[in-house]
Amino acid sequence: MTTRIFIAALAAAPFCHAGTLTDYYSVEDIASPPGVDAQVGGLSVSPSGKLFACFHKGEVRVLDPESKTWSAFADGLHEPLGIYAAGDSEVLVMQRPELTRLRDEDGDGAADVFQTVWDGFGMTGNYHEFAFGPAVDAAGNCWVGLNVASNGASVREEVRGAWNDIGVPRDDFYKNWGKVKGAAGRMYARVPWRGWVVKIDPRTGTAEPWAAGFRSPNGLGFDAAGNLYVTDNQGDWVGTSKLHAVKKGGFYGHAASLIWRDGWTENPLKVGAKELDKIREPAAVLFPQGAMANSPTQPLAIPPGVFGPFAGQLLVGEMNQARIMRVDLEEVGGTMQGMCIPFLDGAPLNRGNNRLAFGKDGSLWVGQTHLSWVGATGIQHIAATGKVPMEILHMKARRDGFEIEFTHPADPAAAADPANYAFQRYRYEYHEAYGSPQKDKAKLAPKNVALSSDGKRVAISLEEDIKEGFVYELTVGKTLQSKDGDALLNRLAFYNVKRAPVK
Amino acid sequence: MLPAPLFLALSIGAAGAEFEIRAVEGLQFDPPRIEAKPGEAITIRFKNADPTDQPHNMVVVKPGARAEVVNAALALGADGPAMDFTPDSPAILAKAPVVAPGKAAELALTLPAEKGIYPYVCTFPGHGFVMYGAIYAGVPMPPLDKDENISPLAREAGKKPEATAEKRPQVQRIFMPDASPAAIAVALPGRQNACWDAGHCRLRYAWEGKFIDGTPYWKGNGNGLAKVLGDIYWSSGKLGDAGAGPDAPQFLGYRLRGGLPEFRYRRGGVLFVETLNELPDGIAQIIRAEGAVSPATIPVPGDDRAAITVSAGALKDGALSVSPADLAQGVRLEIRPAK
């Protein structure tokens, strides 16, 4: 008796298939160019479809994706952390000391000219002063991010650029470092434009420092509408890693770079977090430390016709985990905010996902690195199989909860069950200290769940209205599936509420 | 550079040995391995001395259980931070919590009576794949460069450096000693080498012999300078800060000719082109400028180790004064080690 009922029950329930990454995306390991320490600093696909890559020891190599062969374009650059291939004979590279134009003038396939486009920023020789970019906008301007110095090391005797006297006296950097490194700031910016995002016209070499308040902006990119987005890494003044929508004149949180603002005279470390909080612009998206990302990298908009319904959203690389994230933004109360969710997660994707570039055929090239942190080396090549996974496509805020849209109609039984939507909310503190724990944490149960008639959208009302300044972490239950029986490929999403909607 | 293996037993007494193990740059433990007795009660002072701002923990596990514990820690997912990324596992013998840079924690454990190799590992997400070492208890230690129980980087440090063929000519931008942070190292075809400073737009020093070892800079994240592998016979000496002030020269870049750089820079409104040539016994600087309207002053500091000759202009007190006509032709400075 019991056996027959058991079998009948099994026959009635649709088969719930938990898909894996490779059902939807192929991941191919690409052989690295010979003789190169394959830590990738930059990737760019030229208009002809060739992949330009720059590496840790300063090599620029070009992959012909058809023949799968590498050729040498340049050597000897200083820690290039971004490349833009304007054509097969001309590329722009951001190195530690400068934005450089490399040109092959004699047509032998290798650069002859290494022209300094812009070096009007300071360098103390501190190891942490990396230079990221360029992200190139539709008008051809180059956007770069300048990392601040770390008090894990002092400065060199000869610096490049004007020294800013605000803060610990320069003499103490040489004579008294052990005693003053705390007062210098965990990260500091004593030469021009460190901690700033800068806009450069590569045709004239003129630069416009655009916005301050960055710590380690290892990722600049544009959305489909041409708005600039920049990531930053957890650390001092940064409670958890994040993504900012960057506007001219903005201050994005890290105090050190403020001393380069026109007319600024105070030591920002003495001004304090409470006052600085009043002038800073919070992030559009937060990546909770450990759970989502520990070190986000490049944001890159998904073009149309490439990854199905995800066109227009952003991909963001992550170093610490074998993960590339997806960010879905919406405008609420005049500001951009939204959700992050894993997009490609786990093997066969490697760790160390530092740089991303789309090929002309819509495939995705991923360059990996580690330096002295967690990561990998080499390049992987990813293509959509054509099968669209069951995913949370959009997550939109409502006054009292969220509306989720799926990529496929959901099976109503599980999708309409409030028990399948576990929320918790928490916030991160803005302060000088390194990182922030999750504060004011609370689990929230859905009060009501309403599934649309086509099964694609779920409106979830929570037991309290959503609060500004909080991250809402959603874990969707394992039994939620599409009508075809596909479980969600990624069940964990994080929505950052900068503004609470009024309805 | 990792130090030679140190078995830093701070004291050995009735309570057993005390060790200090630090988390250091490059996701390493220092020392990479220690020696203790089976059944011994030991204390480990775990200090996070990583200058790159990363938190670390330390977990001591049963022989052979390192990979299993590392994977179990990763599987903690969002619960990881609250648990210091340390799973509840019977394979764990002792643990220290996640420790912020500059801080320390203590682990106390009594080693099992069985002889064995007891791994210690940082289970912070991603670190465990490279950040590990081992306690050797009653088991002989293999040579450092063959020890699979320590991290790959520690094994590498135990290897003798291989002599690699140098590529010449070569141009490499890298942090160089005694120069501004915008330095360019140049290897000429033979045995001559130069450090040219793109911040100051001038030659800083010349040496004879092998080129540079960039490993101190490249091995981690840039917290080091390249090493000059030869005898410096001429140097400009210390200069002030580069690129500050209205008179600072402007670096325009370089063109490669036969693998060697032709530098371009603007000083005092005049466009200079400078190349380096190799002499059998020294180095030559050729400096050319078109359209100068008044004589230019080129700094040429003297150096007791070198003899300098110039093809034009007046060299006095470390400065060469050159007429516009001579500049347009190009002035040649030859620098050789003094006999």
GROMACS .gro file of N, CA and C in nm, chain A residues 216-338:
model
  369
  216SER      N    1   4.098   5.125  -0.383
  216SER     CA    2   4.159   5.034  -0.480
  216SER      C    3   4.061   5.014  -0.595
  217PRO      N    4   4.045   5.115  -0.679
  217PRO     CA    5   3.942   5.107  -0.784
  217PRO      C    6   3.986   5.020  -0.901
  218ASN      N    7   3.999   4.888  -0.875
  218ASN     CA    8   4.049   4.796  -0.976
  218ASN      C    9   3.940   4.755  -1.073
  219GLY      N   10   3.869   4.855  -1.128
  219GLY     CA   11   3.767   4.819  -1.226
  219GLY      C   12   3.686   4.941  -1.264
  220LEU      N   13   3.694   4.979  -1.390
  220LEU     CA   14   3.614   5.090  -1.442
  220LEU      C   15   3.542   5.040  -1.567
  221GLY      N   16   3.416   5.084  -1.583
  221GLY     CA   17   3.341   5.042  -1.701
  221GLY      C   18   3.217   5.128  -1.716
  222PHE      N   19   3.152   5.113  -1.832
  222PHE     CA   20   3.035   5.194  -1.861
  222PHE      C   21   2.914   5.104  -1.878
  223ASP      N   22   2.797   5.155  -1.839
  223ASP     CA   23   2.675   5.082  -1.872
  223ASP      C   24   2.635   5.116  -2.015
  224ALA      N   25   2.525   5.058  -2.062
  224ALA     CA   26   2.485   5.076  -2.202
  224ALA      C   27   2.455   5.222  -2.233
  225ALA      N   28   2.415   5.300  -2.130
  225ALA     CA   29   2.382   5.440  -2.151
  225ALA      C   30   2.503   5.531  -2.137
  226GLY      N   31   2.621   5.472  -2.110
  226GLY     CA   32   2.741   5.554  -2.102
  226GLY      C   33   2.771   5.610  -1.965
  227ASN      N   34   2.704   5.561  -1.860
  227ASN     CA   35   2.734   5.604  -1.724
  227ASN      C   36   2.853   5.526  -1.671
  228LEU      N   37   2.941   5.596  -1.597
  228LEU     CA   38   3.064   5.534  -1.547
  228LEU      C   39   3.039   5.462  -1.416
  229TYR      N   40   3.086   5.338  -1.407
  229TYR     CA   41   3.080   5.259  -1.284
  229TYR      C   42   3.220   5.217  -1.245
  230VAL      N   43   3.249   5.224  -1.115
  230VAL     CA   44   3.383   5.191  -1.063
  230VAL      C   45   3.367   5.104  -0.939
  231THR      N   46   3.445   4.995  -0.930
  231THR     CA   47   3.442   4.910  -0.811
  231THR      C   48   3.546   4.958  -0.711
  232ASP      N   49   3.530   4.918  -0.586
  232ASP     CA   50   3.632   4.942  -0.485
  232ASP      C   51   3.633   4.826  -0.387
  233ASN      N   52   3.747   4.809  -0.321
  233ASN     CA   53   3.773   4.690  -0.239
  233ASN      C   54   3.760   4.719  -0.091
  234GLN      N   55   3.705   4.623  -0.016
  234GLN     CA   56   3.697   4.635   0.129
  234GLN      C   57   3.832   4.673   0.188
  235GLY      N   58   3.826   4.760   0.288
  235GLY     CA   59   3.950   4.801   0.355
  235GLY      C   60   3.921   4.915   0.448
  236ASP      N   61   4.021   4.999   0.476
  236ASP     CA   62   3.992   5.116   0.560
  236ASP      C   63   3.892   5.205   0.487
  237TRP      N   64   3.794   5.254   0.557
  237TRP     CA   65   3.686   5.337   0.505
  237TRP      C   66   3.588   5.263   0.413
  238VAL      N   67   3.613   5.136   0.390
  238VAL     CA   68   3.526   5.061   0.299
  238VAL      C   69   3.475   4.937   0.371
  239GLY      N   70   3.348   4.946   0.419
  239GLY     CA   71   3.293   4.839   0.501
  239GLY      C   72   3.287   4.705   0.430
  240THR      N   73   3.249   4.710   0.304
  240THR     CA   74   3.252   4.591   0.220
  240THR      C   75   3.274   4.637   0.077
  241SER      N   76   3.322   4.549  -0.007
  241SER     CA   77   3.349   4.588  -0.146
  241SER      C   78   3.222   4.638  -0.214
  242LYS      N   79   3.237   4.719  -0.317
  242LYS     CA   80   3.121   4.791  -0.367
  242LYS      C   81   3.138   4.835  -0.512
  243LEU      N   82   3.027   4.886  -0.568
  243LEU     CA   83   3.025   4.942  -0.703
  243LEU      C   84   2.960   5.080  -0.695
  244HIS      N   85   3.029   5.180  -0.749
  244HIS     CA   86   2.977   5.316  -0.747
  244HIS      C   87   2.937   5.362  -0.885
  245ALA      N   88   2.828   5.439  -0.893
  245ALA     CA   89   2.796   5.516  -1.012
  245ALA      C   90   2.868   5.649  -0.992
  246VAL      N   91   2.964   5.680  -1.078
  246VAL     CA   92   3.056   5.790  -1.049
  246VAL      C   93   3.019   5.915  -1.129
  247LYS      N   94   3.005   6.024  -1.055
  247LYS     CA   95   2.970   6.152  -1.116
  247LYS      C   96   3.081   6.253  -1.089
  248LYS      N   97   3.087   6.354  -1.171
  248LYS     CA   98   3.190   6.456  -1.158
  248LYS      C   99   3.182   6.526  -1.023
  249GLY      N  100   3.298   6.541  -0.958
  249GLY     CA  101   3.303   6.614  -0.832
  249GLY      C  102   3.260   6.534  -0.712
  250GLY      N  103   3.222   6.407  -0.731
  250GLY     CA  104   3.175   6.326  -0.620
  250GLY      C  105   3.287   6.285  -0.525
  251PHE      N  106   3.249   6.249  -0.401
  251PHE     CA  107   3.340   6.192  -0.302
  251PHE      C  108   3.284   6.057  -0.265
  252TYR      N  109   3.360   5.951  -0.289
  252TYR     CA  110   3.306   5.816  -0.279
  252TYR      C  111   3.352   5.740  -0.156
  253GLY      N  112   3.406   5.808  -0.056
  253GLY     CA  113   3.419   5.745   0.075
  253GLY      C  114   3.558   5.735   0.133
  254HIS      N  115   3.661   5.702   0.054
  254HIS     CA  116   3.792   5.686   0.116
  254HIS      C  117   3.855   5.824   0.138
  255ALA      N  118   3.889   5.853   0.265
  255ALA     CA  119   3.922   5.989   0.306
  255ALA      C  120   4.052   6.046   0.247
  256ALA      N  121   4.151   5.959   0.222
  256ALA     CA  122   4.286   6.008   0.192
  256ALA      C  123   4.291   6.106   0.075
  257SER      N  124   4.215   6.078  -0.031
  257SER     CA  125   4.226   6.157  -0.154
  257SER      C  126   4.164   6.296  -0.144
  258LEU      N  127   4.091   6.322  -0.037
  258LEU     CA  128   4.026   6.453  -0.022
  258LEU      C  129   4.126   6.568  -0.019
  259ILE      N  130   4.250   6.541   0.023
  259ILE     CA  131   4.345   6.651   0.037
  259ILE      C  132   4.381   6.713  -0.097
  260TRP      N  133   4.341   6.650  -0.207
  260TRP     CA  134   4.368   6.706  -0.339
  260TRP      C  135   4.251   6.788  -0.392
  261ARG      N  136   4.143   6.795  -0.313
  261ARG     CA  137   4.032   6.880  -0.355
  261ARG      C  138   4.075   7.025  -0.343
  262ASP      N  139   4.029   7.104  -0.437
  262ASP     CA  140   4.056   7.247  -0.434
  262ASP      C  141   4.019   7.309  -0.301
  263GLY      N  142   4.111   7.378  -0.237
  263GLY     CA  143   4.077   7.450  -0.115
  263GLY      C  144   4.069   7.364   0.009
  264TRP      N  145   4.103   7.236  -0.001
  264TRP     CA  146   4.095   7.149   0.116
  264TRP      C  147   4.217   7.173   0.204
  265THR      N  148   4.198   7.196   0.337
  265THR     CA  149   4.311   7.226   0.425
  265THR      C  150   4.320   7.133   0.546
  266GLU      N  151   4.212   7.063   0.579
  266GLU     CA  152   4.211   6.980   0.700
  266GLU      C  153   4.272   6.844   0.673
  267ASN      N  154   4.326   6.780   0.778
  267ASN     CA  155   4.362   6.640   0.769
  267ASN      C  156   4.232   6.559   0.776
  268PRO      N  157   4.195   6.489   0.668
  268PRO     CA  158   4.066   6.417   0.667
  268PRO      C  159   4.055   6.318   0.783
  269LEU      N  160   4.169   6.264   0.828
  269LEU     CA  161   4.164   6.166   0.937
  269LEU      C  162   4.119   6.233   1.066
  270LYS      N  163   4.141   6.363   1.075
  270LYS     CA  164   4.098   6.435   1.195
  270LYS      C  165   3.954   6.486   1.179
  271VAL      N  166   3.910   6.502   1.057
  271VAL     CA  167   3.771   6.546   1.035
  271VAL      C  168   3.676   6.438   1.086
  272GLY      N  169   3.707   6.313   1.058
  272GLY     CA  170   3.631   6.203   1.116
  272GLY      C  171   3.515   6.155   1.030
  273ALA      N  172   3.475   6.032   1.057
  273ALA     CA  173   3.376   5.964   0.974
  273ALA      C  174   3.239   6.033   0.977
  274LYS      N  175   3.200   6.084   1.092
  274LYS     CA  176   3.065   6.142   1.104
  274LYS      C  177   3.049   6.259   1.007
  275GLU      N  178   3.151   6.346   1.002
  275GLU     CA  179   3.143   6.461   0.912
  275GLU      C  180   3.159   6.418   0.766
  276LEU      N  181   3.253   6.327   0.741
  276LEU     CA  182   3.277   6.283   0.604
  276LEU      C  183   3.157   6.210   0.547
  277ASP      N  184   3.081   6.145   0.635
  277ASP     CA  185   2.962   6.073   0.590
  277ASP      C  186   2.863   6.168   0.524
  278LYS      N  187   2.865   6.295   0.568
  278LYS     CA  188   2.769   6.392   0.515
  278LYS      C  189   2.801   6.430   0.372
  279ILE      N  190   2.926   6.418   0.333
  279ILE     CA  191   2.962   6.461   0.198
  279ILE      C  192   2.987   6.345   0.102
  280ARG      N  193   2.979   6.222   0.154
  280ARG     CA  194   3.012   6.111   0.064
  280ARG      C  195   2.886   6.059  -0.006
  281GLU      N  196   2.910   5.999  -0.122
  281GLU     CA  197   2.802   5.936  -0.197
  281GLU      C  198   2.813   5.785  -0.173
  282PRO      N  199   2.711   5.722  -0.116
  282PRO     CA  200   2.719   5.578  -0.094
  282PRO      C  201   2.715   5.500  -0.226
  283ALA      N  202   2.746   5.372  -0.217
  283ALA     CA  203   2.758   5.288  -0.335
  283ALA      C  204   2.622   5.251  -0.392
  284ALA      N  205   2.621   5.219  -0.521
  284ALA     CA  206   2.500   5.170  -0.586
  284ALA      C  207   2.474   5.025  -0.547
  285VAL      N  208   2.581   4.946  -0.544
  285VAL     CA  209   2.568   4.804  -0.511
  285VAL      C  210   2.677   4.769  -0.411
  286LEU      N  211   2.645   4.688  -0.312
  286LEU     CA  212   2.745   4.637  -0.217
  286LEU      C  213   2.763   4.487  -0.241
  287PHE      N  214   2.888   4.443  -0.232
  287PHE     CA  215   2.919   4.300  -0.245
  287PHE      C  216   2.956   4.248  -0.106
  288PRO      N  217   2.864   4.183  -0.034
  288PRO     CA  218   2.897   4.139   0.101
  288PRO      C  219   3.022   4.051   0.107
  289GLN      N  220   3.113   4.092   0.197
  289GLN     CA  221   3.242   4.026   0.213
  289GLN      C  222   3.223   3.880   0.248
  290GLY      N  223   3.297   3.793   0.179
  290GLY     CA  224   3.292   3.651   0.208
  290GLY      C  225   3.177   3.582   0.137
  291ALA      N  226   3.057   3.637   0.150
  291ALA     CA  227   2.942   3.571   0.091
  291ALA      C  228   2.935   3.591  -0.059
  292MET      N  229   2.970   3.711  -0.104
  292MET     CA  230   2.956   3.742  -0.245
  292MET      C  231   3.091   3.763  -0.311
  293ALA      N  232   3.172   3.852  -0.256
  293ALA     CA  233   3.302   3.880  -0.316
  293ALA      C  234   3.394   3.937  -0.211
  294ASN      N  235   3.525   3.916  -0.228
  294ASN     CA  236   3.622   3.979  -0.139
  294ASN      C  237   3.705   4.084  -0.212
  295SER      N  238   3.707   4.075  -0.344
  295SER     CA  239   3.790   4.167  -0.420
  295SER      C  240   3.735   4.179  -0.562
  296PRO      N  241   3.634   4.267  -0.581
  296PRO     CA  242   3.575   4.278  -0.715
  296PRO      C  243   3.668   4.351  -0.809
  297THR      N  244   3.652   4.324  -0.936
  297THR     CA  245   3.741   4.380  -1.035
  297THR      C  246   3.660   4.459  -1.139
  298GLN      N  247   3.674   4.424  -1.264
  298GLN     CA  248   3.622   4.507  -1.371
  298GLN      C  249   3.471   4.493  -1.391
  299PRO      N  250   3.396   4.606  -1.401
  299PRO     CA  251   3.256   4.599  -1.443
  299PRO      C  252   3.251   4.608  -1.596
  300LEU      N  253   3.166   4.525  -1.657
  300LEU     CA  254   3.156   4.526  -1.803
  300LEU      C  255   3.012   4.503  -1.843
  301ALA      N  256   2.956   4.591  -1.926
  301ALA     CA  257   2.816   4.579  -1.967
  301ALA      C  258   2.801   4.462  -2.063
  302ILE      N  259   2.693   4.385  -2.045
  302ILE     CA  260   2.662   4.273  -2.134
  302ILE      C  261   2.595   4.330  -2.258
  303PRO      N  262   2.656   4.310  -2.377
  303PRO     CA  263   2.596   4.365  -2.499
  303PRO      C  264   2.472   4.284  -2.538
  304PRO      N  265   2.390   4.340  -2.626
  304PRO     CA  266   2.273   4.264  -2.672
  304PRO      C  267   2.315   4.144  -2.756
  305GLY      N  268   2.229   4.043  -2.757
  305GLY     CA  269   2.251   3.925  -2.843
  305GLY      C  270   2.360   3.833  -2.795
  306VAL      N  271   2.399   3.841  -2.670
  306VAL     CA  272   2.514   3.766  -2.620
  306VAL      C  273   2.474   3.665  -2.513
  307PHE      N  274   2.427   3.711  -2.403
  307PHE     CA  275   2.387   3.623  -2.294
  307PHE      C  276   2.236   3.636  -2.272
  308GLY      N  277   2.162   3.618  -2.379
  308GLY     CA  278   2.017   3.612  -2.370
  308GLY      C  279   1.957   3.733  -2.304
  309PRO      N  280   1.871   3.707  -2.204
  309PRO     CA  281   1.795   3.816  -2.143
  309PRO      C  282   1.878   3.907  -2.052
  310PHE      N  283   2.008   3.877  -2.035
  310PHE     CA  284   2.088   3.957  -1.942
  310PHE      C  285   2.148   4.081  -2.007
  311ALA      N  286   2.120   4.106  -2.133
  311ALA     CA  287   2.174   4.222  -2.204
  311ALA      C  288   2.145   4.348  -2.124
  312GLY      N  289   2.243   4.434  -2.115
  312GLY     CA  290   2.225   4.561  -2.045
  312GLY      C  291   2.264   4.556  -1.898
  313GLN      N  292   2.276   4.435  -1.843
  313GLN     CA  293   2.322   4.427  -1.704
  313GLN      C  294   2.474   4.429  -1.704
  314LEU      N  295   2.534   4.438  -1.585
  314LEU     CA  296   2.680   4.444  -1.576
  314LEU      C  297   2.735   4.312  -1.526
  315LEU      N  298   2.849   4.271  -1.582
  315LEU     CA  299   2.928   4.164  -1.521
  315LEU      C  300   3.035   4.230  -1.436
  316VAL      N  301   3.071   4.169  -1.324
  316VAL     CA  302   3.182   4.218  -1.242
  316VAL      C  303   3.268   4.098  -1.203
  317GLY      N  304   3.397   4.105  -1.229
  317GLY     CA  305   3.487   3.996  -1.194
  317GLY      C  306   3.515   3.993  -1.045
  318GLU      N  307   3.564   3.877  -0.995
  318GLU     CA  308   3.598   3.861  -0.854
  318GLU      C  309   3.726   3.780  -0.844
  319MET      N  310   3.815   3.822  -0.755
  319MET     CA  311   3.946   3.759  -0.743
  319MET      C  312   3.944   3.636  -0.654
  320ASN      N  313   3.879   3.648  -0.538
  320ASN     CA  314   3.893   3.547  -0.433
  320ASN      C  315   3.824   3.416  -0.461
  321GLN      N  316   3.718   3.422  -0.539
  321GLN     CA  317   3.640   3.301  -0.562
  321GLN      C  318   3.634   3.275  -0.712
  322ALA      N  319   3.600   3.153  -0.747
  322ALA     CA  320   3.583   3.119  -0.888
  322ALA      C  321   3.447   3.174  -0.930
  323ARG      N  322   3.442   3.304  -0.955
  323ARG     CA  323   3.312   3.368  -0.971
  323ARG      C  324   3.322   3.493  -1.056
  324ILE      N  325   3.223   3.510  -1.142
  324ILE     CA  326   3.198   3.638  -1.207
  324ILE      C  327   3.055   3.674  -1.171
  325MET      N  328   3.033   3.797  -1.124
  325MET     CA  329   2.903   3.836  -1.072
  325MET      C  330   2.823   3.910  -1.179
  326ARG      N  331   2.693   3.918  -1.154
  326ARG     CA  332   2.604   3.997  -1.241
  326ARG      C  333   2.538   4.102  -1.154
  327VAL      N  334   2.527   4.223  -1.209
  327VAL     CA  335   2.466   4.334  -1.136
  327VAL      C  336   2.348   4.385  -1.217
  328ASP      N  337   2.233   4.398  -1.151
  328ASP     CA  338   2.114   4.449  -1.216
  328ASP      C  339   2.074   4.578  -1.145
  329LEU      N  340   2.073   4.689  -1.215
  329LEU     CA  341   2.050   4.819  -1.152
  329LEU      C  342   1.914   4.876  -1.191
  330GLU      N  343   1.860   4.956  -1.101
  330GLU     CA  344   1.739   5.031  -1.134
  330GLU      C  345   1.751   5.169  -1.071
  331GLU      N  346   1.672   5.263  -1.121
  331GLU     CA  347   1.676   5.396  -1.063
  331GLU      C  348   1.562   5.409  -0.962
  332VAL      N  349   1.598   5.444  -0.841
  332VAL     CA  350   1.497   5.463  -0.736
  332VAL      C  351   1.525   5.597  -0.670
  333GLY      N  352   1.425   5.683  -0.662
  333GLY     CA  353   1.444   5.813  -0.597
  333GLY      C  354   1.559   5.892  -0.658
  334GLY      N  355   1.578   5.879  -0.789
  334GLY     CA  356   1.681   5.957  -0.857
  334GLY      C  357   1.821   5.902  -0.847
  335THR      N  358   1.839   5.782  -0.790
  335THR     CA  359   1.974   5.726  -0.779
  335THR      C  360   1.976   5.582  -0.828
  336MET      N  361   2.091   5.536  -0.872
  336MET     CA  362   2.103   5.398  -0.921
  336MET      C  363   2.137   5.306  -0.804
  337GLN      N  364   2.069   5.194  -0.797
  337GLN     CA  365   2.096   5.094  -0.694
  337GLN      C  366   2.050   4.960  -0.750
  338GLY      N  367   2.083   4.854  -0.676
  338GLY     CA  368   2.032   4.726  -0.724
  338GLY      C  369   2.098   4.605  -0.666
   0.00000   0.00000   0.00000
